[in-house]
XYZ file of C-alpha atoms in Angstrom:
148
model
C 26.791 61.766 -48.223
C 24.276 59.598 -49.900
C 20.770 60.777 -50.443
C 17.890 59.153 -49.067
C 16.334 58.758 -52.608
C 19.754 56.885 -53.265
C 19.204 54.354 -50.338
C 15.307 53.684 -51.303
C 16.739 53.147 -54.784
C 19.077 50.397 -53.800
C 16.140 48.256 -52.046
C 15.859 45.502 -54.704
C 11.984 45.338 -56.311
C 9.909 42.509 -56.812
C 8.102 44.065 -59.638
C 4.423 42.937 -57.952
C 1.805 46.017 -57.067
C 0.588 47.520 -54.197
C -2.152 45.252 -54.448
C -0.500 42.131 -55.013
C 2.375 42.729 -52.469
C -0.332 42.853 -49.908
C -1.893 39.790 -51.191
C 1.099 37.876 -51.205
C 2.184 39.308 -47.791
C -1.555 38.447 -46.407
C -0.985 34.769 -48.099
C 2.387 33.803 -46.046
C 0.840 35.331 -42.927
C -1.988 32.387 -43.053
C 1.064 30.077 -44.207
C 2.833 31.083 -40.541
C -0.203 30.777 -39.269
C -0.673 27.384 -40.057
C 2.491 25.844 -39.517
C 2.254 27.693 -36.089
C -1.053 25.721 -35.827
C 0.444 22.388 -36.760
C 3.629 23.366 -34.260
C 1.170 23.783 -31.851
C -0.477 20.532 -32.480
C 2.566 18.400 -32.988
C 4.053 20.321 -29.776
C 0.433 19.093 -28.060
C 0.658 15.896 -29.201
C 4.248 15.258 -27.919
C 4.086 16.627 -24.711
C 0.765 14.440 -23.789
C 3.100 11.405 -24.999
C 5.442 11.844 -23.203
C 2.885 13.125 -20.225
C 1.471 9.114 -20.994
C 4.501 7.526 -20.255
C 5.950 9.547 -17.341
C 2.669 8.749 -16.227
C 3.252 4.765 -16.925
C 6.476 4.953 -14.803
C 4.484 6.587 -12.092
C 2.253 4.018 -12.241
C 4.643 0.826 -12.026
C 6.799 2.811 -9.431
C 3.657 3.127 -7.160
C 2.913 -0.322 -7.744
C 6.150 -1.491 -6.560
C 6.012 0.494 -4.057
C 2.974 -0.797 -2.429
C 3.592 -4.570 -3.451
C 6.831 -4.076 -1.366
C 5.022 -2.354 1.659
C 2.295 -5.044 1.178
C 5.650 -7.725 1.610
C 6.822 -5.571 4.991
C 3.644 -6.270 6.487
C 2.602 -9.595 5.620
C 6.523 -10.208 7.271
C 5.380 -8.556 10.159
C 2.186 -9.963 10.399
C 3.789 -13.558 10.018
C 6.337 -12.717 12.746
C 3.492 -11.948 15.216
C 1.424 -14.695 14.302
C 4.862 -16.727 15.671
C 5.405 -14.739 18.490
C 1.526 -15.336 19.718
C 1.534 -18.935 19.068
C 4.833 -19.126 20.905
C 3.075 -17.176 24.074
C 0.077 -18.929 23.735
C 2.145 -22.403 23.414
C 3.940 -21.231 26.963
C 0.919 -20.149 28.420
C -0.666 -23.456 27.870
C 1.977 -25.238 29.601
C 2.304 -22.700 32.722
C -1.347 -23.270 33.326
C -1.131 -27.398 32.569
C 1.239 -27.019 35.002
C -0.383 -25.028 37.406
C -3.453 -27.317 37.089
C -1.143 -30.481 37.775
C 0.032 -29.225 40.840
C -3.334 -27.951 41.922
C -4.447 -31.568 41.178
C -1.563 -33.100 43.260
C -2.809 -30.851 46.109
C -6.275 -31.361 45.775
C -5.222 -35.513 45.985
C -3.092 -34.760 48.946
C -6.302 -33.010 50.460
C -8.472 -35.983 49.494
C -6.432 -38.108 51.394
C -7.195 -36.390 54.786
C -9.902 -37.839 56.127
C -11.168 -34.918 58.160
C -12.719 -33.144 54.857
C -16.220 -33.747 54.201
C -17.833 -34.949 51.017
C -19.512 -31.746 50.458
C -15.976 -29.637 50.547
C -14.681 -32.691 48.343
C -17.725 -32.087 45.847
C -16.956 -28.433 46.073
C -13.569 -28.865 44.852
C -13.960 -31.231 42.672
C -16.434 -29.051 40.623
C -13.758 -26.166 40.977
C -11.415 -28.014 39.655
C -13.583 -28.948 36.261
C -14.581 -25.595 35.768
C -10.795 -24.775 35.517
C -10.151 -27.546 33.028
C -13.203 -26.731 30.860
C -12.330 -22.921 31.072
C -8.775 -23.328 30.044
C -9.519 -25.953 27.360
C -12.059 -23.321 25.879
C -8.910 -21.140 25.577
C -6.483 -23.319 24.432
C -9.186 -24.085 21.917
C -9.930 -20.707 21.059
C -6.205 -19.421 20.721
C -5.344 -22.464 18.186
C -8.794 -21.519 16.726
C -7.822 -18.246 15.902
C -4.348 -19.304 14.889
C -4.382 -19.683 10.868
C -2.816 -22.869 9.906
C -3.214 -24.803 13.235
């Protein structure tokens, strides 16, 4: 068996002091400390670049993401602008209609000589107050019709 003053002897020396050793030992502990300071930094630095640019991709992708919705509604919006002028379009011409047969009663009416000229007066006005109330419509629903 070896002696413990046998295994301290074989520890190699470096020939500096107490004194010195410590110094030297106290000088490459505020060497680590530094380059664990710039570490830190660089480590800093890299993670907000690369923060920056995940950030830039979460940018454009929310940008296409609303451009497209913005696309999915303007479609939409275009197909029921069509489908209201269409309606409105039919609904004109079911109430032209409706005020051409009206008109070929009211004529049929006219012809009977047993109304008076107040009922014929009567009608008459009835009969303008439906064509100026449905051209105000008409007029309004192209009005309100973008591109008509």
């Amino acid at each position: 068996m070896k002696s413990a003053a046998a295994a301290v002897a074989k520890v190699p020396k470096s020939g500096l002091r107490k004194k010195e050793a410590r110094e030297e030992v106290q000088k490459l502990q505020k060497n680590i400390m530094a380059l664990q300071t710039v570490k830190k930094f660089v480590k800093s630095y890299y993670d907000n670049s690369f923060l920056v640019f995940k950030d830039d991709d979460a940018r454009h992708l929310m940008a296409e993401t609303a451009l497209k919705s913005c696309q999915e509604a303007l479609i939409e919006l275009q197909e029921k602008h069509k489908r209201s002028l269409d309606e409105t379009i039919i609904e004109a011409k079911r109430e032209l209609q409706l005020l051409k047969k009206n008109k070929e009663k009211h004529f049929e009416t006219s012809s009977n000589p047993s109304l008076g000229v107040a009922e014929m007066a009567n009608k008459i006005d009835g009969l303008v107050n439906k064509v100026i109330s449905l051209k105000n419509a008409v007029s309004s629903q192209i009005a309100m019709l973008p591109g008509v």
